Coordinates of C-alpha atoms in Angstrom, one line a residue:
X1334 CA 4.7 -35.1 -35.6
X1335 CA 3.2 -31.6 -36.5
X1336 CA 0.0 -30.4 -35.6
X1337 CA -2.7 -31.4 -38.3
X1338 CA -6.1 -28.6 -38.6
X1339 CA -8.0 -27.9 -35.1
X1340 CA -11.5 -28.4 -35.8
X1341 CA -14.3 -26.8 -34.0
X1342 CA -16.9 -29.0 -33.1
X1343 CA -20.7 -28.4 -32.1
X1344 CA -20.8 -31.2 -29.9
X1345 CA -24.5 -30.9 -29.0
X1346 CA -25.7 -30.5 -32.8
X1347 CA -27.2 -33.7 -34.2
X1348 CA -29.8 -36.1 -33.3
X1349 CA -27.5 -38.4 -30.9
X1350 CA -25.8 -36.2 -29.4
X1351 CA -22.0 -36.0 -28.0
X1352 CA -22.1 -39.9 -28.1
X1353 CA -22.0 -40.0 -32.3
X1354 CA -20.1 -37.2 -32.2
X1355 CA -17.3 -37.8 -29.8
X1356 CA -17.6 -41.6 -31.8
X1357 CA -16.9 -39.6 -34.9
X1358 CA -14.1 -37.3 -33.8
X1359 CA -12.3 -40.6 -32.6
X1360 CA -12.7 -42.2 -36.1
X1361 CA -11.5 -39.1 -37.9
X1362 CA -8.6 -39.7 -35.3
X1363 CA -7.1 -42.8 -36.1
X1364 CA -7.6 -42.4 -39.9
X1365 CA -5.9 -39.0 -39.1
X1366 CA -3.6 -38.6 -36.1
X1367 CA -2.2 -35.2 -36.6
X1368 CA -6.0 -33.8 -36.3
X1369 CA -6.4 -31.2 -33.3
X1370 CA -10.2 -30.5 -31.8
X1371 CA -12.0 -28.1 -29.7
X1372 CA -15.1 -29.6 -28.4
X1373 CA -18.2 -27.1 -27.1
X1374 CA -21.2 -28.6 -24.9
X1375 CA -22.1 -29.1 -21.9
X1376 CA -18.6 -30.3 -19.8
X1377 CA -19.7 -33.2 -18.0
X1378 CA -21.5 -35.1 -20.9
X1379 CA -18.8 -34.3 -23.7
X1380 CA -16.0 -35.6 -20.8
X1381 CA -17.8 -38.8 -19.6
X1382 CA -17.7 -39.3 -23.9
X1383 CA -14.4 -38.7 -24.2
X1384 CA -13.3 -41.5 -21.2
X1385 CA -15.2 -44.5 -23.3
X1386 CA -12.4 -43.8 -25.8
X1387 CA -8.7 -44.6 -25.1
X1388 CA -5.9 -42.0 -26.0
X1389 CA -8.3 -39.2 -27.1
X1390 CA -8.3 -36.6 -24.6
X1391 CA -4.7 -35.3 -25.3
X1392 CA -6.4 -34.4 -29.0
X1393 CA -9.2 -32.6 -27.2
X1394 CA -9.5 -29.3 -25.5
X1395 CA -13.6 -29.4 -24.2
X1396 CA -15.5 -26.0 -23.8
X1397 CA -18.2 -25.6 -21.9
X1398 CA -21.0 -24.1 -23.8
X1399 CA -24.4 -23.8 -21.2
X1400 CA -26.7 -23.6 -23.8
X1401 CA -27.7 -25.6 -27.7
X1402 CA -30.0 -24.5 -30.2
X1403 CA -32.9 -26.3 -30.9
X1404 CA -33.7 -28.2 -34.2
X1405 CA -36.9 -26.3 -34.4
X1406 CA -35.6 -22.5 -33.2
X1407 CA -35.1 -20.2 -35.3
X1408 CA -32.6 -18.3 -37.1
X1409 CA -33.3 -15.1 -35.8
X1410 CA -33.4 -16.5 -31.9
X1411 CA -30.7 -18.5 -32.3
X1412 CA -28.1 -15.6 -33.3
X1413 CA -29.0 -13.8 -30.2
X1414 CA -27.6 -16.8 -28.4
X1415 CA -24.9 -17.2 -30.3
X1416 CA -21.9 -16.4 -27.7
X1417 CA -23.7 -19.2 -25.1
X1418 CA -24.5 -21.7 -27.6
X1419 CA -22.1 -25.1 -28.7
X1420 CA -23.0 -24.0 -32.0
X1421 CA -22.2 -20.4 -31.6
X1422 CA -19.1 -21.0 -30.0
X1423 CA -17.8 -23.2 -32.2
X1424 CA -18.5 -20.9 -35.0
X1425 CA -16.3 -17.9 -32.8
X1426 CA -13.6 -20.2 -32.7
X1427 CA -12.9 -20.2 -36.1
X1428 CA -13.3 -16.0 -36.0
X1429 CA -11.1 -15.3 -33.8
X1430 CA -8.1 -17.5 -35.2
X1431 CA -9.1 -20.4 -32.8
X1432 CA -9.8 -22.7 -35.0
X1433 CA -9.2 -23.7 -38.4
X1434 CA -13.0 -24.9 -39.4
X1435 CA -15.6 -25.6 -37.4
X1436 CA -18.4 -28.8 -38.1
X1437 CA -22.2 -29.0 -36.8
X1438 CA -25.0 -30.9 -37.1
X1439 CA -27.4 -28.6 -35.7
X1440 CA -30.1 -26.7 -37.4
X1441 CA -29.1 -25.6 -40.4
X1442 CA -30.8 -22.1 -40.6
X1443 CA -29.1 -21.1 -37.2
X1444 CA -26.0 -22.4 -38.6
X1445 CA -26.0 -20.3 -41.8
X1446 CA -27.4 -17.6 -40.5
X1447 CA -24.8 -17.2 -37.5
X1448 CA -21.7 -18.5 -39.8
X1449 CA -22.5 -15.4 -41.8
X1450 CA -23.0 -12.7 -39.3
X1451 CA -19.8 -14.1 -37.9
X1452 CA -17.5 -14.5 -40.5
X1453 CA -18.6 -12.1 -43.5
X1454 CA -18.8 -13.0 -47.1
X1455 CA -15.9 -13.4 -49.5
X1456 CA -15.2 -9.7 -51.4
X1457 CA -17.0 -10.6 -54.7
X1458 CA -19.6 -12.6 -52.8
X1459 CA -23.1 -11.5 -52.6
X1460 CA -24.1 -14.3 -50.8
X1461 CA -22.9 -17.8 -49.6
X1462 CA -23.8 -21.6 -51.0
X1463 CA -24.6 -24.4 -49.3
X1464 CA -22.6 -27.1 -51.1
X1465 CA -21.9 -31.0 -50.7
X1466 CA -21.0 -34.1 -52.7
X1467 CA -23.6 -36.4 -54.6
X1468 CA -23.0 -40.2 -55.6
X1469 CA -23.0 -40.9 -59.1
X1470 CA -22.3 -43.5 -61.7
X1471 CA -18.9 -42.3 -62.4
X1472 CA -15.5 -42.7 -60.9
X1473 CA -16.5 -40.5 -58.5
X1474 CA -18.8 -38.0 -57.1
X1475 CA -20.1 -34.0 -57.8
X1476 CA -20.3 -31.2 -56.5
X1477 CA -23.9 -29.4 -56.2
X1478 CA -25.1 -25.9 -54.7
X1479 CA -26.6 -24.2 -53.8
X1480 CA -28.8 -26.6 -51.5
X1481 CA -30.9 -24.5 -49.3
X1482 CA -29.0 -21.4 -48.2
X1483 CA -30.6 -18.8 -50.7
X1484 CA -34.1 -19.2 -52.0
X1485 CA -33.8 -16.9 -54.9
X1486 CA -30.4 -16.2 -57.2
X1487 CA -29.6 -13.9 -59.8
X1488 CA -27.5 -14.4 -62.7
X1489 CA -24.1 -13.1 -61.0
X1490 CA -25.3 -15.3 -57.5
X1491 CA -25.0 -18.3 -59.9
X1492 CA -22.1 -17.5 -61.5
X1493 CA -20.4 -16.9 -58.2
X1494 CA -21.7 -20.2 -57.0
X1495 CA -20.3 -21.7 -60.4
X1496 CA -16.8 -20.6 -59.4
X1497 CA -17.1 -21.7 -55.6
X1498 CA -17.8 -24.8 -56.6
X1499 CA -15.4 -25.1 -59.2
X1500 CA -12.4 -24.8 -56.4
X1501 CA -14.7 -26.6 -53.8
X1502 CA -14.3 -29.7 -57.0
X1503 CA -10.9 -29.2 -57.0
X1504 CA -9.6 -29.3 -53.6
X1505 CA -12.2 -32.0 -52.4
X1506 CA -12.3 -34.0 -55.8
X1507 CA -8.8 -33.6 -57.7
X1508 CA -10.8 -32.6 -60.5
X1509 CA -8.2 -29.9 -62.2
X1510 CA -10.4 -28.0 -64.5
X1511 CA -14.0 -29.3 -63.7
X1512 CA -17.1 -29.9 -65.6
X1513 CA -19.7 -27.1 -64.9
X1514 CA -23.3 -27.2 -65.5
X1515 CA -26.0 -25.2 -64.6
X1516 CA -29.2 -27.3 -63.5
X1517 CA -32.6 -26.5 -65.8
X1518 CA -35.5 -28.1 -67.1
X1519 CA -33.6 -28.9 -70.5
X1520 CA -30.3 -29.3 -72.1
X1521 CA -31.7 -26.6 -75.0
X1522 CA -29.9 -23.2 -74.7
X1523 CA -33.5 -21.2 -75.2
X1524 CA -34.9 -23.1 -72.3
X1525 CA -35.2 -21.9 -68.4
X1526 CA -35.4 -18.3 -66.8
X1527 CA -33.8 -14.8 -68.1
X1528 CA -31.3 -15.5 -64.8
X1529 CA -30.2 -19.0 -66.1
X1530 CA -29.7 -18.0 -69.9
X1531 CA -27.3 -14.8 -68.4
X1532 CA -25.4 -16.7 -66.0
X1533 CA -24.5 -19.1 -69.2
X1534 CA -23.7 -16.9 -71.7
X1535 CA -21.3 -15.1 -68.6
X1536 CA -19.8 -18.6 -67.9
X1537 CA -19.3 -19.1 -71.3
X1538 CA -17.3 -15.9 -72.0
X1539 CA -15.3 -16.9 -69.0
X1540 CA -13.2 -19.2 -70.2
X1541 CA -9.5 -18.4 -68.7
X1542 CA -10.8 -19.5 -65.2
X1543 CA -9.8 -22.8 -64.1
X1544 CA -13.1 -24.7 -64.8
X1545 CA -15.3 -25.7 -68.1
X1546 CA -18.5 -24.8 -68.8
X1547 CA -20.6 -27.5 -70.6
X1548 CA -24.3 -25.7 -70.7
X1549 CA -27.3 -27.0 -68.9
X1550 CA -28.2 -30.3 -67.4
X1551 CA -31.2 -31.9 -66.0
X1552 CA -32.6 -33.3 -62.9
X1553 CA -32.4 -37.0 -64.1
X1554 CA -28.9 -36.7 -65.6
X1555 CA -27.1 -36.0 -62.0
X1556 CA -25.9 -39.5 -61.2
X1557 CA -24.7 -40.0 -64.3
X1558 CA -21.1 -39.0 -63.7
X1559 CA -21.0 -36.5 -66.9
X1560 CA -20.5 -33.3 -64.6
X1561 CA -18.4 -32.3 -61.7
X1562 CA -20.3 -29.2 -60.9
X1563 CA -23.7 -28.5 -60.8
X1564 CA -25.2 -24.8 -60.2
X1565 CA -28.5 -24.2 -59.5
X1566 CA -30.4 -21.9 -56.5
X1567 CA -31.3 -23.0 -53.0
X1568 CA -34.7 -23.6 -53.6
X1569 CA -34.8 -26.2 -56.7
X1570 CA -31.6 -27.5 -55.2
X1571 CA -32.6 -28.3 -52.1
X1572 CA -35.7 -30.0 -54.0
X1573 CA -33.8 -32.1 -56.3
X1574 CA -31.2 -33.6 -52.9
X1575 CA -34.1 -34.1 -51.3
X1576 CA -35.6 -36.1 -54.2
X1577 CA -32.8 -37.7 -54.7
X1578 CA -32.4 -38.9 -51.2
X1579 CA -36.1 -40.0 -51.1
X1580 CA -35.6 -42.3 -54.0
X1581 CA -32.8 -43.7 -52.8
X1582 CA -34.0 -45.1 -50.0
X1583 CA -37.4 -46.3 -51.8
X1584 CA -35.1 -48.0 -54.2
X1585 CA -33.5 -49.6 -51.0
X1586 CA -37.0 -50.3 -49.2
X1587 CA -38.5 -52.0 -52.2
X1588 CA -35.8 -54.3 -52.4
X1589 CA -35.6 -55.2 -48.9
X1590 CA -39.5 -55.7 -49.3
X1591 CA -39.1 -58.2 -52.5
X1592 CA -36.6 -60.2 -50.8
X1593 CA -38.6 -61.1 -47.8
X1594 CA -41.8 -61.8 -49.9
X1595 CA -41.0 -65.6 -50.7
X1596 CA -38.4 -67.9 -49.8
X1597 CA -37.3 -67.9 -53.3
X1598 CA -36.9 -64.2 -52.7
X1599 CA -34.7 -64.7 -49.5
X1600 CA -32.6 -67.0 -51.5
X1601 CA -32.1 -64.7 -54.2
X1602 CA -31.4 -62.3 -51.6
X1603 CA -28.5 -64.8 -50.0
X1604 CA -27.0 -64.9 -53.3
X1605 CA -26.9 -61.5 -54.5
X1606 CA -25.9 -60.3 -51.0
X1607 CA -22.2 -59.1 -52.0
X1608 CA -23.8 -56.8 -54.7
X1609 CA -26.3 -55.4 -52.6
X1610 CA -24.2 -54.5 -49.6
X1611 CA -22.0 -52.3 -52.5
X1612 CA -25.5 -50.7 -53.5
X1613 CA -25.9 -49.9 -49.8
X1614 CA -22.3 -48.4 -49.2
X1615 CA -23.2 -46.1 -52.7
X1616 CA -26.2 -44.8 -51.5
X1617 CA -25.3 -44.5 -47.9
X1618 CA -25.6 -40.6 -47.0
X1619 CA -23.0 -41.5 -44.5
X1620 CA -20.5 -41.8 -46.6
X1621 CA -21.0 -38.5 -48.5
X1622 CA -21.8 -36.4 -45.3
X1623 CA -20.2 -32.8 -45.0
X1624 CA -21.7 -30.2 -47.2
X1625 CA -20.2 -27.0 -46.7
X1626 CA -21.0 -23.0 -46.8
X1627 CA -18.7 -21.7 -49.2
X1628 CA -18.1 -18.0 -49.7
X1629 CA -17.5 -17.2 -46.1
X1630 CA -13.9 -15.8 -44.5
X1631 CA -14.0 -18.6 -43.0
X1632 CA -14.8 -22.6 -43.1
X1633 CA -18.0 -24.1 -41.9
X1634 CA -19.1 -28.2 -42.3
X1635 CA -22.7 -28.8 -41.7
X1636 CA -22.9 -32.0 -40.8
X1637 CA -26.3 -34.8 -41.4
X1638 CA -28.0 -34.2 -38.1
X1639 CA -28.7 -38.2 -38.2
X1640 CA -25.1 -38.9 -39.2
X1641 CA -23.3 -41.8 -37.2
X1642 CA -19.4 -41.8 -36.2
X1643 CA -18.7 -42.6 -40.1
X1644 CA -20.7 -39.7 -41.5
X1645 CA -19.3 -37.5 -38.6
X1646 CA -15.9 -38.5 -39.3
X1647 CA -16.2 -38.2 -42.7
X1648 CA -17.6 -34.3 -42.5
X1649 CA -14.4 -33.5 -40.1
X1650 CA -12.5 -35.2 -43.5
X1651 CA -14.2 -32.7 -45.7
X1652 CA -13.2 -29.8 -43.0
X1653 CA -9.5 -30.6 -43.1
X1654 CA -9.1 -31.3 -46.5
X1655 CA -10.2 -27.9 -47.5
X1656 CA -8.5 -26.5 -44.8
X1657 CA -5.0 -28.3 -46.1
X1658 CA -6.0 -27.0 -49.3
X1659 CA -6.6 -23.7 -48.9
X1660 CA -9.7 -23.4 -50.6
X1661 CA -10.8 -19.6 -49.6
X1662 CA -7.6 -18.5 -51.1
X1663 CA -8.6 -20.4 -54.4
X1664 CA -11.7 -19.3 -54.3
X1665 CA -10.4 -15.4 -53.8
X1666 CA -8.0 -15.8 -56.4
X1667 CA -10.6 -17.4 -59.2
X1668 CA -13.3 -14.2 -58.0
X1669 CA -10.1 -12.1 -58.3
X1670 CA -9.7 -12.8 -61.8
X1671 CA -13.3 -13.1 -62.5
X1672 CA -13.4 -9.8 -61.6
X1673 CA -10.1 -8.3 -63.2
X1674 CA -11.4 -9.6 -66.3
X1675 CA -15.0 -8.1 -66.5
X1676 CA -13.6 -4.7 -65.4
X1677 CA -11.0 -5.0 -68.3
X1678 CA -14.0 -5.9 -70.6
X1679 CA -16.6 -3.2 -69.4
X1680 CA -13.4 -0.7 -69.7
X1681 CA -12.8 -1.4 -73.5

């Protein structure tokens, strides 16, 4: 059987530890048994991990990192650790042709911030996007960025980010030529800021790449299923998933409080039990965990730092799918033509 991707992992990122994780990497395992790993910590916790389960070792090479970064350090600390960190490290791996992605749950600053220094931006890339998958209503989910990585985006950051996330929809989703939209406070072409009105009347002239553009779209109309991309900057992004995420799990709360108000309720609750446990699997963040910094020349999975075995196992999915798929060559080729075009435009 051949050798599947070798994933770097950041064993001591996340909130449980090398238990979840190691519980992770042995899920990914059996769904996937041609995956490869190279596990960074400290030694003697990762191995005493790896013994509670059977047959996983000979998938494993273990690296002993000394030191982790902190949930609360940051950014500019933690890259001065980088070579001694499991987070570093892991990152390194995938730099020097180690590994083929690498996957943390760590703190997400030190993350980007050392995945960049590492591994350089994309040419055509001014900066990278933080991008993952929401649930929605339709057959299956979208794509959003940017999530947190930059603050503040000009028109050709968000275009950029438009075409990332177009290959990121393709490779992950099967989408062919995806839906595009950029996120704004209406659906009305005058509405938003001069850098959203430029970044669509650019994605609407570029219609030969492999995606289309279907104007603006608002905050309550992401779950809907009528878009496979959504484009917006760090900071309302990063607003809206973590709206989203909050009323998800009010919606879940509430319920769980109405059906333990009467015993009318918990009999209602008996009955509609087989529909509620499919609400819970939809709005699990488990089960959508892996968002990923795309732009880089190279592949990086941040992982939920709360994620269990599934959400672990299903980031390390995310990190070999795109690394079957080739995605930073897509993404070079659609930046490529981006480019080729605009020059030949600006040239006539």
């Amino acid at each position: 059987m051949n050798a599947g991707p070798r994933i770097a992992i950041d064993a001591m990122g996340g909130d449980s530890g090398p238990a979840a994780i190691v519980a992770g990497i042995s899920r990914a395992r059996r769904k996937d048994s041609t995956l490869q790993f190279a596990l960074f910590g400290d030694e003697a916790i990762v191995r005493e991990e790896l013994a509670k389960h059977d047959g996983l070792t000979q998938a494993v090479t273990v690296y002993h990192a000394p030191e982790s970064i902190a949930a609360t350090e940051k950014p500019s600390q933690a890259i001065r650790r980088a070579k001694t960190t499991s987070m570093g490290m892991a990152i390194n791996a995938v730099k020097d042709g180690q590994a083929d992605a690498a996957v943390s749950g760590g703190n997400t600053g030190a993350l980007m911030a050392m995945s960049k220094l590492a591994l350089r931006t994309l040419l055509g890339i001014d900066r990278p996007a933080l991008a993952a998958l929401l649930p929605t209503l339709g057959d299956q989910d979208c794509v959003m960025l940017d999530l947190g990585a930059n603050t503040e985006c000009d028109a050709q950051n968000l275009v950029q980010f438009a075409v990332m996330g177009s290959a990121y929809a393709r490779t992950v989703l099967g989408v062919q030529k995806p839906r595009v939209k950029l996120l704004n406070i209406g659906t009305e072409e005058l509405k938003g800021t001069d850098e959203l009105k430029e970044a669509a009347g650019l994605l609407r002239e570029a219609d030969y790449l492999p995606f289309k553009f279907d104007g603006f779209t608002e905050g309550d109309q992401l779950s809907r299923g009528n878009v496979d991309v959504v484009v917006t900057d760090g900071f309302s992004g990063n607003i809206a998933l973590k709206t989203a995420e909050g009323t998800a799990r009010f919606v879940t709360d509430l319920l769980r409080r109405a059906f333990k108000s009467s015993l009318r309720s918990k009999a209602g609750f008996a009955l509609s039990q087989p529909a509620l446990n499919l609400l819970k699997v939809h709005l699990d963040p488990n089960n959508h965990n892996g968002a990923v910094f795309l732009g880089l020349n190279g592949l990086v999975v941040k992982s939920h730092g709360g994620a269990n075995p599934k959400g672990v196992a299903n980031a390390i999915g995310v990190a070999a799918s795109m690394v079957r798929n080739d995605i930073i060559r897509k993404i070079g080729d659609d930046l490529d033509n981006f480019r080729a075009h605009a020059f030949n435009e600006a040239a006539q």
